[in-house]
Coordinates of C-alpha atoms and ligand atoms in Angstrom, one line a residue:
M1 CA 0.0 0.0 0.0
P2 CA 1.5 3.4 -0.9
A3 CA 2.5 5.3 2.3
N4 CA 0.3 8.3 1.5
K5 CA -2.9 6.4 0.8
P6 CA -5.6 8.3 2.8
H7 CA -7.0 6.4 5.7
G8 CA -10.6 5.6 6.3
L9 CA -13.9 5.3 4.3
R10 CA -16.1 7.5 2.2
V11 CA -19.3 7.5 4.1
A12 CA -22.7 9.1 3.3
V13 CA -25.6 10.0 5.5
V14 CA -28.9 10.5 3.7
G15 CA -31.1 12.6 6.0
A16 CA -28.1 14.1 7.8
T17 CA -30.1 17.3 8.7
G18 CA -32.8 15.3 10.6
M19 CA -33.2 14.3 14.3
V20 CA -31.4 11.0 13.7
G21 CA -29.0 12.2 11.1
R22 CA -27.5 14.9 13.3
E23 CA -27.0 12.4 16.2
L24 CA -25.4 10.0 13.7
L25 CA -22.8 12.5 12.7
Q26 CA -21.9 13.2 16.3
I27 CA -21.7 9.5 17.1
L28 CA -19.4 8.8 14.1
E29 CA -17.2 11.6 15.4
K30 CA -17.3 10.6 19.1
R31 CA -16.6 6.9 18.4
R32 CA -13.8 7.8 15.9
F33 CA -15.4 5.8 13.2
P34 CA -12.8 5.8 10.3
V35 CA -14.4 8.3 8.0
R36 CA -12.1 9.7 5.3
E37 CA -14.8 11.8 3.7
L38 CA -18.3 12.4 4.8
L39 CA -21.1 13.3 2.4
A40 CA -24.3 14.7 3.9
F41 CA -27.6 14.8 2.1
S42 CA -31.0 16.3 2.8
S43 CA -34.2 17.0 0.9
G44 CA -32.4 19.9 -0.7
K45 CA -35.6 22.0 -0.2
S46 CA -33.6 24.6 1.6
Q47 CA -29.9 25.3 2.0
K48 CA -28.9 23.3 5.0
T49 CA -25.6 22.6 6.7
V50 CA -24.4 20.1 9.3
R51 CA -21.3 20.0 11.5
F52 CA -18.8 17.3 11.4
R53 CA -15.3 17.3 13.1
G54 CA -15.4 21.0 13.5
K55 CA -16.3 21.8 9.9
T56 CA -19.5 23.0 8.3
L57 CA -20.7 20.7 5.5
H58 CA -23.4 21.5 3.0
A59 CA -26.2 18.9 2.8
P60 CA -27.6 19.1 -0.7
A61 CA -30.3 16.9 -2.3
I62 CA -29.4 13.3 -3.0
N63 CA -26.9 12.5 -5.7
E64 CA -27.0 8.8 -6.5
K65 CA -23.7 8.8 -8.4
L66 CA -21.9 10.1 -5.3
L67 CA -23.8 7.6 -3.1
A68 CA -22.6 4.8 -5.3
S69 CA -19.0 5.9 -4.8
C70 CA -19.2 5.4 -1.0
A71 CA -18.2 2.3 0.9
L72 CA -21.1 2.8 3.4
V73 CA -24.4 4.8 3.3
F74 CA -26.6 5.4 6.3
F75 CA -30.3 6.0 5.4
V76 CA -32.0 8.1 8.0
S77 CA -34.6 9.9 5.9
S78 CA -37.9 8.1 5.0
D79 CA -39.3 4.8 3.9
E80 CA -39.8 6.1 0.4
I81 CA -36.2 7.3 -0.1
S82 CA -34.8 4.0 1.3
Q83 CA -37.2 2.0 -0.9
R84 CA -36.0 3.8 -4.0
L85 CA -32.3 3.8 -3.4
A86 CA -31.1 1.3 -0.8
P87 CA -31.4 -1.9 -2.8
R88 CA -29.9 -0.3 -5.9
L89 CA -26.8 0.8 -3.9
A90 CA -26.5 -2.6 -2.1
K91 CA -26.6 -4.3 -5.5
R92 CA -23.7 -2.2 -6.6
G93 CA -21.6 -3.3 -3.6
V94 CA -22.2 -0.4 -1.2
W95 CA -22.9 -1.3 2.4
V96 CA -26.3 0.2 3.3
I97 CA -27.6 0.6 6.9
D98 CA -31.2 1.7 6.8
D99 CA -33.1 3.1 9.7
S100 CA -36.4 3.3 7.9
A101 CA -39.2 0.6 8.2
A102 CA -38.9 -0.2 4.5
F103 CA -37.0 -3.5 4.7
R104 CA -37.1 -4.6 8.3
L105 CA -39.4 -7.5 7.8
K106 CA -38.0 -8.7 4.5
P107 CA -36.6 -12.3 5.1
Q108 CA -33.4 -11.7 3.1
V109 CA -32.6 -8.4 5.0
P110 CA -30.9 -8.8 8.4
L111 CA -32.6 -6.8 11.1
V112 CA -29.8 -6.2 13.6
I113 CA -29.2 -5.2 17.1
P114 CA -25.5 -6.2 17.5
E115 CA -25.9 -7.2 21.2
I116 CA -28.7 -9.6 20.2
N117 CA -28.1 -11.0 16.7
A118 CA -24.9 -9.9 15.1
E119 CA -24.7 -13.4 13.6
A120 CA -27.5 -12.4 11.2
L121 CA -25.0 -10.3 9.3
R122 CA -23.6 -11.8 6.1
P123 CA -20.9 -10.5 3.8
S124 CA -23.3 -11.0 0.9
R125 CA -26.2 -9.1 2.5
K126 CA -25.1 -5.5 1.9
L127 CA -28.5 -4.0 2.9
I128 CA -29.0 -4.1 6.7
A129 CA -32.0 -2.8 8.6
G130 CA -31.9 -1.1 12.0
P131 CA -35.1 -1.7 14.0
N132 CA -37.9 0.5 15.3
C133 CA -36.8 2.6 18.3
T134 CA -39.5 1.4 20.6
M135 CA -38.9 -2.3 19.7
T136 CA -35.2 -1.9 20.4
A137 CA -35.9 -1.0 24.0
I138 CA -37.9 -4.1 24.8
A139 CA -35.7 -6.3 22.6
V140 CA -32.5 -5.3 24.4
A141 CA -34.1 -5.4 27.9
G142 CA -35.8 -8.8 27.5
F143 CA -33.5 -10.8 25.2
R144 CA -31.5 -12.5 28.0
L145 CA -34.7 -13.3 29.9
H146 CA -36.1 -14.7 26.6
A147 CA -32.9 -16.7 25.9
S148 CA -32.7 -18.2 29.4
V149 CA -36.3 -18.7 30.4
G150 CA -38.4 -18.1 27.2
V151 CA -40.9 -15.3 26.8
I152 CA -44.3 -16.6 25.7
S153 CA -46.1 -13.3 25.5
A154 CA -45.4 -9.6 26.1
R155 CA -47.9 -6.9 27.0
I156 CA -46.6 -3.5 26.5
A157 CA -47.7 0.1 27.0
S158 CA -45.3 2.7 25.5
Y159 CA -44.9 6.3 26.3
Q160 CA -43.1 7.7 23.2
S161 CA -41.4 11.0 22.9
V162 CA -42.2 13.4 20.1
S163 CA -38.6 13.3 18.6
G164 CA -39.5 9.7 17.6
A165 CA -41.8 11.3 15.0
G166 CA -39.0 13.6 13.6
S167 CA -38.1 17.2 13.8
A168 CA -41.5 18.5 12.6
A169 CA -43.2 16.8 15.5
L170 CA -40.7 18.2 18.0
Q171 CA -41.2 21.8 16.6
E172 CA -45.0 21.2 16.9
L173 CA -44.7 20.3 20.6
L174 CA -42.6 23.4 21.3
S175 CA -44.8 25.8 19.4
Q176 CA -48.0 24.3 20.9
A177 CA -46.6 24.6 24.4
R178 CA -45.7 28.3 23.8
A179 CA -49.1 29.0 22.3
M180 CA -51.0 27.3 25.2
L181 CA -48.9 29.0 27.9
G182 CA -49.8 32.3 26.2
G183 CA -53.5 31.5 26.3
G184 CA -53.6 30.5 22.6
R185 CA -54.9 27.3 20.9
P186 CA -52.6 24.5 19.8
K187 CA -52.4 23.7 16.0
A188 CA -51.6 20.1 15.0
S189 CA -50.3 18.9 11.7
A190 CA -47.3 16.6 12.2
L191 CA -49.1 14.5 14.8
P192 CA -52.7 13.3 14.8
G193 CA -53.8 15.8 17.5
P194 CA -52.5 18.4 20.0
I195 CA -49.6 16.9 22.0
A196 CA -48.6 19.8 24.4
F197 CA -50.1 19.0 27.9
N198 CA -51.8 15.9 26.3
V199 CA -51.2 12.3 25.4
L200 CA -52.3 10.6 22.2
P201 CA -52.9 6.8 22.1
Q202 CA -52.0 6.7 18.4
V203 CA -48.5 6.3 16.9
G204 CA -48.9 5.8 13.2
R205 CA -52.0 4.8 11.3
F206 CA -54.7 2.4 12.5
D207 CA -55.3 -0.9 10.6
R208 CA -58.8 -2.5 10.2
F209 CA -58.4 -4.2 13.6
G210 CA -57.8 -0.9 15.3
R211 CA -54.1 -1.6 15.9
S212 CA -51.6 1.2 15.1
S213 CA -48.7 0.7 12.7
E214 CA -46.3 1.2 15.6
E215 CA -48.0 -1.5 17.6
N216 CA -47.8 -3.9 14.6
K217 CA -44.1 -3.0 13.9
V218 CA -43.1 -3.7 17.5
A219 CA -44.8 -7.1 17.5
A220 CA -43.5 -8.2 14.1
E221 CA -39.9 -6.9 14.6
L222 CA -39.6 -8.4 18.1
R223 CA -40.6 -11.9 16.7
K224 CA -37.9 -11.5 14.0
I225 CA -35.1 -10.2 16.2
W226 CA -35.7 -12.7 19.0
S227 CA -36.3 -15.5 16.4
A228 CA -39.5 -16.2 18.2
P229 CA -42.2 -16.6 15.5
K230 CA -44.8 -17.7 18.1
L231 CA -44.3 -14.8 20.5
R232 CA -47.6 -13.0 21.3
V233 CA -47.5 -9.3 21.7
S234 CA -50.3 -7.0 22.9
M235 CA -49.5 -3.3 23.0
T236 CA -50.8 0.2 23.3
A237 CA -48.4 2.8 21.8
V238 CA -48.9 6.3 23.2
R239 CA -47.3 9.6 22.2
V240 CA -46.5 11.8 25.2
P241 CA -45.2 15.4 25.4
V242 CA -41.6 14.3 26.1
I243 CA -38.8 15.6 23.9
R244 CA -36.6 12.6 23.9
G245 CA -36.6 9.1 25.3
H246 CA -39.2 6.3 24.9
S247 CA -40.5 4.6 28.0
L248 CA -42.3 1.2 28.2
A249 CA -44.2 -0.6 30.9
A250 CA -43.9 -4.3 30.0
W251 CA -45.3 -7.5 31.4
L252 CA -43.5 -10.6 30.2
N253 CA -45.2 -13.9 30.5
L254 CA -42.5 -16.6 30.9
A255 CA -42.3 -20.3 30.1
K256 CA -41.7 -21.1 33.8
P257 CA -41.8 -19.4 37.1
V258 CA -39.0 -16.9 37.7
S259 CA -38.6 -14.9 40.9
P260 CA -38.1 -11.1 40.6
A261 CA -34.7 -11.6 42.2
K262 CA -33.6 -14.0 39.5
A263 CA -35.1 -11.8 36.8
R264 CA -33.0 -8.8 38.2
S265 CA -29.8 -10.9 38.1
I266 CA -30.5 -11.9 34.5
L267 CA -31.2 -8.2 33.6
E268 CA -28.0 -7.1 35.3
K269 CA -26.0 -9.4 33.0
T270 CA -27.8 -8.3 29.8
P271 CA -25.5 -6.7 27.3
G272 CA -26.5 -3.2 26.3
L273 CA -28.8 -2.8 29.4
K274 CA -28.2 -0.9 32.6
F275 CA -30.4 -2.2 35.4
A276 CA -31.3 0.4 38.0
R277 CA -31.8 -1.3 41.4
K278 CA -32.5 1.8 43.4
Q279 CA -33.7 4.7 41.3
Y280 CA -36.1 4.0 38.3
P281 CA -35.0 5.5 34.9
T282 CA -36.9 8.3 33.3
P283 CA -36.6 9.9 29.8
L284 CA -34.8 12.9 31.4
S285 CA -32.3 10.8 33.3
C286 CA -31.6 8.6 30.2
S287 CA -31.6 11.3 27.5
G288 CA -28.2 11.4 25.7
R289 CA -27.1 8.1 27.2
D290 CA -26.2 5.0 25.2
P291 CA -27.6 2.0 27.1
V292 CA -31.2 0.9 27.4
Y293 CA -32.3 1.3 31.1
A294 CA -34.7 -0.9 33.1
G295 CA -36.0 -0.8 36.7
R296 CA -39.1 -1.5 38.8
V297 CA -38.8 -5.3 38.3
R298 CA -41.6 -7.1 40.2
Q299 CA -43.9 -10.1 39.9
G300 CA -46.9 -9.7 37.6
V301 CA -50.2 -11.5 37.9
D302 CA -48.5 -14.8 38.9
S303 CA -45.0 -16.4 39.3
K304 CA -44.6 -16.7 35.6
E305 CA -45.1 -13.0 34.9
I306 CA -42.4 -10.4 35.4
A307 CA -43.3 -6.7 35.2
L308 CA -40.7 -4.1 34.4
W309 CA -40.1 -0.4 33.4
I310 CA -37.8 0.3 30.4
V311 CA -36.4 3.6 29.1
S312 CA -34.2 4.2 26.0
D313 CA -33.0 7.2 24.1
N314 CA -34.9 6.7 20.8
L315 CA -32.4 8.8 18.8
L316 CA -29.3 6.9 20.2
K317 CA -29.8 3.2 20.8
G318 CA -33.2 3.5 19.2
A319 CA -31.6 4.7 15.9
A320 CA -28.3 6.4 15.3
L321 CA -26.1 4.5 17.8
N322 CA -27.4 1.1 16.8
S323 CA -26.6 1.9 13.2
V324 CA -23.1 2.9 14.0
Q325 CA -22.6 -0.2 16.1
I326 CA -23.7 -2.3 13.1
A327 CA -21.1 -0.5 11.0
E328 CA -18.5 -1.1 13.7
E329 CA -19.4 -4.8 13.6
L330 CA -18.8 -4.8 9.8
L331 CA -15.4 -3.2 10.4
R332 CA -14.5 -5.8 13.1
R333 CA -15.2 -8.5 10.6
R334 CA -13.1 -6.7 7.9
W335 CA -16.1 -6.8 5.5
L336 CA -16.1 -3.0 5.3
A337 CA -12.8 -2.0 3.9
Ligands
NAP401 N1 -36.7 9.7 15.3 C1 -36.5 8.5 15.8 O1 -36.5 8.3 17.0 C2 -36.2 7.4 14.9 C3 -35.9 6.1 15.4 C4 -35.7 5.0 14.6 C5 -35.8 5.2 13.3 N2 -36.1 6.4 12.7 C6 -36.2 6.5 11.3 O2 -35.1 7.4 10.9 C7 -35.5 8.2 9.7 C8 -35.3 9.7 10.0 O3 -36.1 10.0 11.1 P1 -36.0 11.5 11.8 O4 -36.7 11.4 13.1 O5 -34.5 11.9 11.8 O6 -36.8 12.4 10.8 P2 -36.6 14.0 10.5 O7 -36.1 14.7 11.7 O8 -37.9 14.4 9.9 O9 -35.5 14.0 9.4 C9 -35.7 13.6 8.1 C10 -34.5 13.7 7.3 O10 -34.7 13.2 5.9 C11 -34.4 14.2 5.0 N3 -35.3 14.1 3.8 C12 -36.6 14.3 3.7 N4 -37.0 14.2 2.5 C13 -35.9 13.9 1.7 C14 -35.7 13.6 0.4 N5 -36.7 13.7 -0.5 N6 -34.4 13.4 0.0 C15 -33.4 13.3 0.9 N7 -33.6 13.6 2.2 C16 -34.8 13.8 2.6 C17 -34.7 15.6 5.7 O11 -34.0 16.6 5.1 P3 -34.5 18.2 5.3 O12 -33.8 18.6 6.6 O13 -34.1 18.9 4.1 O14 -36.0 18.1 5.4 C18 -34.0 15.2 7.1 O15 -32.6 15.3 7.0 C19 -36.9 7.8 9.4 O16 -36.9 6.7 8.5 C20 -37.4 7.2 10.8 O17 -38.4 6.2 10.6 C21 -36.3 7.5 13.5

């Protein structure tokens, strides 16, 4: 190799100006991911910039030719953009890590949380999906319990922050709060109703059975990532006026009786999870932190049911951090060169 060959990879982030995209850039920088050149893309509807390693970069509209010249592309924009471009790039040999919901349930696409199922990665499967942010919290928190005892069914109530619905939803919460504190009326467009000083038991669209798309995603993705096709999941997903951090109340029905003490000791050894014995986690206490947090472990309706409380930063482990961890796994295996 010539001595002056530049070190690192050409990496692109599609959706770099969004909630997840901006976090992703910070994580790449913080974890010293070997980026030689970073290309940032946005909708291009207005002139936008991002910061990376102390420099200001322009984030223009997508340029497919430039994307195809990269070793790795992160998609953090929308299902439609990923659907259109991700498979084409993967076919051309570019590693693609996609945070949208477009490919998560496709059998040939690995849906990966490295702590749980890094073995699903294959050198020939260049398109990799990162999971739903709410699903990631329960998947990480419960996977050791599932592996050691077996989870038969999960009942979940989620309390999901507005940043989970993107920057437009976050702006909506802030402007509604200001309007209401000033005696005005809230206006809703990004979310299905007013969110300031309110909660909405709707995350996504309802299907003909009355289940929301978020509830369906969590159930289907949890079955895939835990390799548990028979797992039964019953959930109510709720949007709450929290800026960042998804919380879940979960009741796990197990294959055999497990004491809360035993469940706690399994949770303490679960990779990617921080178990809080004394103080329960909250969105504020977990915001900006990498691990998934759990607390309030107790017996449910009988000795086979464990109840717990889980909190995770939806923008970090729920999205950007998990994607970078997948890329790090590809580096470790020397597949991404
Ligand atoms: N937010 C979360 O907690 C979370 C968690 C897991 C997965 N995800 C997924 O991550 C993705 C991004 O979510 P987000 O919350 O970051 O959304 P967001 O804040 O709304 O950001 C969307 C990003 O996509 C860009 N974009 C929109 N239309 C585009 C187009 N036609 N061409 C290129 N770029 C375009 C936007 O650019 P402009 O700035 O120019 O509009 C922006 O950079 C989504 O697929 C979402 O499902 C989000």
